[in-house]
mmCIF file of C-alpha atoms in Angstrom:
data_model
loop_
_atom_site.group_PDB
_atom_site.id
_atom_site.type_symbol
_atom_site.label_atom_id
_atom_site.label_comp_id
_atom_site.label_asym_id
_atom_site.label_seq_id
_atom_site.Cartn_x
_atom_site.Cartn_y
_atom_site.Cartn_z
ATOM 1 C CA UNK A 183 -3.394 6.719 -16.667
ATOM 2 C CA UNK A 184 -2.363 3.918 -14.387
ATOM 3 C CA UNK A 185 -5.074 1.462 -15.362
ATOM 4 C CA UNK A 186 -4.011 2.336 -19.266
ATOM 5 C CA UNK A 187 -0.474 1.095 -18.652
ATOM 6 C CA UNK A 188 -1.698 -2.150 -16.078
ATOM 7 C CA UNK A 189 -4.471 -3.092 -19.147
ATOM 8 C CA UNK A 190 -1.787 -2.669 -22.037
ATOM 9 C CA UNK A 191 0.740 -4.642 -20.259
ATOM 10 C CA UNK A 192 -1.853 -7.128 -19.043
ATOM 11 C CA UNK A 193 0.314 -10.663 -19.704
ATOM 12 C CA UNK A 194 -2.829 -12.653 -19.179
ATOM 13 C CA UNK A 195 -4.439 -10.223 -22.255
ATOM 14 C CA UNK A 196 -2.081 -9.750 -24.134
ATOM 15 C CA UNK A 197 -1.295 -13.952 -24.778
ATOM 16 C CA UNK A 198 -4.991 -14.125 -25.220
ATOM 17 C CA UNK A 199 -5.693 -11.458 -27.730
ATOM 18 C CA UNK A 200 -2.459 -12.498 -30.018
ATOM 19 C CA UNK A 201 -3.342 -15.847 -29.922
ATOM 20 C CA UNK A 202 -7.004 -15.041 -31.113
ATOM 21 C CA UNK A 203 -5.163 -12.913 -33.770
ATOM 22 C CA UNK A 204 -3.020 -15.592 -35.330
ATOM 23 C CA UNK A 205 -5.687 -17.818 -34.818
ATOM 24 C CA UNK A 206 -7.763 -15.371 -37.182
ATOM 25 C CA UNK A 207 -4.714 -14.725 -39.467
ATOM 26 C CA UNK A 208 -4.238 -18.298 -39.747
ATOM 27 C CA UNK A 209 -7.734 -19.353 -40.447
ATOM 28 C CA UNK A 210 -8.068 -16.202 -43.105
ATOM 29 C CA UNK A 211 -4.627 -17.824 -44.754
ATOM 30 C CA UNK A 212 -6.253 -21.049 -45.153
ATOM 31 C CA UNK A 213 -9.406 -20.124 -46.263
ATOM 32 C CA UNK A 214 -7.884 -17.866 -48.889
ATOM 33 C CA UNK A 215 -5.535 -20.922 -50.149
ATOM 34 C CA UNK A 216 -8.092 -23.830 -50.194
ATOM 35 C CA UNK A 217 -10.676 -21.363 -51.672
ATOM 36 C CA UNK A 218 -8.326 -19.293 -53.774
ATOM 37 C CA UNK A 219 -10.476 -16.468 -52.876
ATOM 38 C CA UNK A 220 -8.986 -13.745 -50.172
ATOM 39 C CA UNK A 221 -12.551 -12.747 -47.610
ATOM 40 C CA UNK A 222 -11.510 -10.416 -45.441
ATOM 41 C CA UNK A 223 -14.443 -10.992 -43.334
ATOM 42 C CA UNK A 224 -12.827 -14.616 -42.028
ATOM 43 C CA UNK A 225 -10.082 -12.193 -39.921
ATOM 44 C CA UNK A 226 -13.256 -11.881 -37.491
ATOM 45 C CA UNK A 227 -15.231 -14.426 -38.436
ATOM 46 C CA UNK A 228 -16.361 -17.783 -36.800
ATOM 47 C CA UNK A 229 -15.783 -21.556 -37.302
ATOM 48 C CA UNK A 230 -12.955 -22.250 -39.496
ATOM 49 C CA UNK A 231 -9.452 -23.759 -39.052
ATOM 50 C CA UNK A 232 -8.284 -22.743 -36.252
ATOM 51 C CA UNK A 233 -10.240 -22.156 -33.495
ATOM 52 C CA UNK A 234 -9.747 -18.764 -32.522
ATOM 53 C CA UNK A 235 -12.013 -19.269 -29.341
ATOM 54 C CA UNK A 236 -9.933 -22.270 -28.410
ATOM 55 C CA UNK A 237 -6.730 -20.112 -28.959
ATOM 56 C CA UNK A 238 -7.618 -17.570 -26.765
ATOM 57 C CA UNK A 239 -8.947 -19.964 -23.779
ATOM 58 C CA UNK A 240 -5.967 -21.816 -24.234
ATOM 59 C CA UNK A 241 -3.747 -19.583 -23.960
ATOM 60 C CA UNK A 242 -4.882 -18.003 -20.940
ATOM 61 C CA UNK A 243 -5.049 -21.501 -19.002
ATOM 62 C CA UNK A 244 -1.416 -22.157 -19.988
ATOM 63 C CA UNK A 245 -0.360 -18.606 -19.502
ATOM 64 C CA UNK A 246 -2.085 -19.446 -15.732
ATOM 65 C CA UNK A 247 -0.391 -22.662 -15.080
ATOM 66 C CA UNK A 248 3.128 -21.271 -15.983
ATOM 67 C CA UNK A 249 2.456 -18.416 -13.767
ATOM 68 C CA UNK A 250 0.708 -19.950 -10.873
ATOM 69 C CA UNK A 251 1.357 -23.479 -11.119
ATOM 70 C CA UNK A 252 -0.962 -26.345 -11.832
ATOM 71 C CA UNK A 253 -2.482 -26.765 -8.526
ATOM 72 C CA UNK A 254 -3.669 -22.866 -8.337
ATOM 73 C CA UNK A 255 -6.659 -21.247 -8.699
ATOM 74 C CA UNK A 256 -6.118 -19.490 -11.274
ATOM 75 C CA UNK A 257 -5.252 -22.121 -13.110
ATOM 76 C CA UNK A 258 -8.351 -24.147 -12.258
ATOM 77 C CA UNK A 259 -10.545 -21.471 -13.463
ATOM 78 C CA UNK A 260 -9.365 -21.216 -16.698
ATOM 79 C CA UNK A 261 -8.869 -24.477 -17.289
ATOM 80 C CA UNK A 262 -12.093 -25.124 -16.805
ATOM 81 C CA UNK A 263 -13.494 -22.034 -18.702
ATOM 82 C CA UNK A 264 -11.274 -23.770 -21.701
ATOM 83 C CA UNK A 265 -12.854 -26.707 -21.691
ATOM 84 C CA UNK A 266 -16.078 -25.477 -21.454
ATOM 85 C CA UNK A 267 -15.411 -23.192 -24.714
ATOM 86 C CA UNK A 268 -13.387 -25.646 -26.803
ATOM 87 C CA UNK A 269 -16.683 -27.974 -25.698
ATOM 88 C CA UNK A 270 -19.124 -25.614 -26.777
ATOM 89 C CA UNK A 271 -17.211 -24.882 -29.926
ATOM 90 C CA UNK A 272 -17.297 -28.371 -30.996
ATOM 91 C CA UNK A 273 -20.834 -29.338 -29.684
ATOM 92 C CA UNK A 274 -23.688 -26.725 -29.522
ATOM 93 C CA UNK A 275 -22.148 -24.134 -32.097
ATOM 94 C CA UNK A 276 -20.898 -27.038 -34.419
ATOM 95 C CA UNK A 277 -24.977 -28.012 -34.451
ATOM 96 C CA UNK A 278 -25.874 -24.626 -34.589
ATOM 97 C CA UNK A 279 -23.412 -24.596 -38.124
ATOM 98 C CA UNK A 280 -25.627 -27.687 -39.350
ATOM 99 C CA UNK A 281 -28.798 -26.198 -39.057
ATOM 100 C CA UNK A 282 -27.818 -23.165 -40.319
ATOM 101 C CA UNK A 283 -26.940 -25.284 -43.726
ATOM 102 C CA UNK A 284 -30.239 -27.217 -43.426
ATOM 103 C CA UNK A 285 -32.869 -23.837 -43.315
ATOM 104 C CA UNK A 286 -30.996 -21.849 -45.939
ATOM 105 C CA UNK A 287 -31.171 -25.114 -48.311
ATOM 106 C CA UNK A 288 -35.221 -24.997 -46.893
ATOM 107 C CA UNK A 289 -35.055 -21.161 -47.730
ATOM 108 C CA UNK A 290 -33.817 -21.579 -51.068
ATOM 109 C CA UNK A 291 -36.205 -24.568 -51.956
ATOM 110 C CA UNK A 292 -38.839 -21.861 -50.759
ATOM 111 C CA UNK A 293 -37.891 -19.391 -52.941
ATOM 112 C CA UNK A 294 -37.736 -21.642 -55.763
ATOM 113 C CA UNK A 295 -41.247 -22.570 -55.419
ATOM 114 C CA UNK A 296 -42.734 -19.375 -54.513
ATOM 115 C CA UNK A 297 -43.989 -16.289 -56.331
ATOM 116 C CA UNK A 298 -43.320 -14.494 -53.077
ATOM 117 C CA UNK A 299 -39.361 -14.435 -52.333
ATOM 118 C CA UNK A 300 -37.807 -14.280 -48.712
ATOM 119 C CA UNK A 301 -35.463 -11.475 -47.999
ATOM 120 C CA UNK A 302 -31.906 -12.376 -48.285
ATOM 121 C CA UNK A 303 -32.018 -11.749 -44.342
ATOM 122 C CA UNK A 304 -33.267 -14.937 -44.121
ATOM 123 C CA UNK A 305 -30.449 -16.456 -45.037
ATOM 124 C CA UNK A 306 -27.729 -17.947 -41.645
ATOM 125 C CA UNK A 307 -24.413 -17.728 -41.064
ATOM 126 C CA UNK A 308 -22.870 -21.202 -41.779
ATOM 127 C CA UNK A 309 -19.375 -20.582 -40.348
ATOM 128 C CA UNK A 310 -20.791 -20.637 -36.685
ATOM 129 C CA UNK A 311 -18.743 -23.813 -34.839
ATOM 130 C CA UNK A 312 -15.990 -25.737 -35.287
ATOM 131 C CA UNK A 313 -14.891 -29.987 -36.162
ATOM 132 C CA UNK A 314 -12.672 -31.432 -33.596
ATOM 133 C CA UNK A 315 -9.643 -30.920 -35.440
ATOM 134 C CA UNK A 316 -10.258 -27.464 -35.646
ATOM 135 C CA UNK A 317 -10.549 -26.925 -31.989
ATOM 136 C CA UNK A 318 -7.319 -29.299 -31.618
ATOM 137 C CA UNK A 319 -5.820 -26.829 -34.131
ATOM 138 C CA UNK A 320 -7.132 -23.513 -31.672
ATOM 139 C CA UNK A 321 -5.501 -25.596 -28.298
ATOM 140 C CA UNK A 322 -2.551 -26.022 -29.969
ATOM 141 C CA UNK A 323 -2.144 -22.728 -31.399
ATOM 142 C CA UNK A 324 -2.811 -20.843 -28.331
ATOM 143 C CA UNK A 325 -0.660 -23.172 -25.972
ATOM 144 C CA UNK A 326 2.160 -22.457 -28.259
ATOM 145 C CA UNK A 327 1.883 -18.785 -28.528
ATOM 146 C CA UNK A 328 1.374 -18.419 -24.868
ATOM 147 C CA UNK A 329 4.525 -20.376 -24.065
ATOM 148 C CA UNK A 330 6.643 -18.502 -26.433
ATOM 149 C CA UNK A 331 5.494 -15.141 -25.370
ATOM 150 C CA UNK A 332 5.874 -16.192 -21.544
ATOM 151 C CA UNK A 333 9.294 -17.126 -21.847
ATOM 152 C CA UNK A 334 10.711 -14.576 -24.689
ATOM 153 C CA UNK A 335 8.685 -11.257 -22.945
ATOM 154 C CA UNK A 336 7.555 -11.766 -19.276
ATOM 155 C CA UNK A 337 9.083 -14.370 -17.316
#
């Protein structure tokens, strides 16, 4: 039961799951509001504002760097798993978003035309990556979490 108690006390996971929570909270609150339609599904959804990815890397790094210092290992790592993410977020999976909008708009136009219809399986997620200032809005969510948890619970 050892490994139960070192998991669930886990500093390093515990700043990194609750800052993808907020992060999911948050993004669910604004959908909801600009919207005015509550969706559930954006609590574990992707894209959106914030970044939950972002939050969680972020967190972690500066969770690392308070622990370990700047110059550690630890530190490095996750720093530069961060910026890989928040990168990736903003880059490949922002495309990924935009062509996603493109072949359902090619899907529909299909169906339009067509006597035979394409299953609604056809249809992609649009929610798949992230603008910048929704990956600023991730970094800075997750750094502040992970300070405030640091200093109020485990240092």
């Amino acid at each position: 039961m050892k490994w139960l108690y070192d998991l669930l006390s886990n500093e390093y996971l515990i700043i990194g799951v609750s800052s993808w929570l907020i992060a999911q909270v948050l993004k669910t609150i604004l959908h909801a509001v600009v919207n005015r339609k509550l969706d559930m599904w954006r609590l574990v959804g992707d894209g959106g504002m914030p970044s939950g990815h972002s939050a969680t890397v972020t967190s972690v790094a500066v969770v690392s760097a308070l622990v370990y210092g700047l110059g550690s290992f630890e530190c490095a790592i996750s720093v530069v798993l961060a910026i890989i993410v928040c990168h990736d977020a903003c880059g490949v999976r922002r495309e990924t978003g935009k062509q996603a909008v493109l072949l359902n708009e090619i899907a529909e136009l299909i169906n339009n035309l067509s006597t035979d219809k394409l299953s609604d399986e056809v249809k992609l997620k649009v929610f798949v990556g992230h603008t910048i200032p929704q990956v600023m809005a991730g970094i800075l969510t997750g750094a502040i979490n992970a300070t405030v948890l640091h200093f109020a619970f485990f240092a």
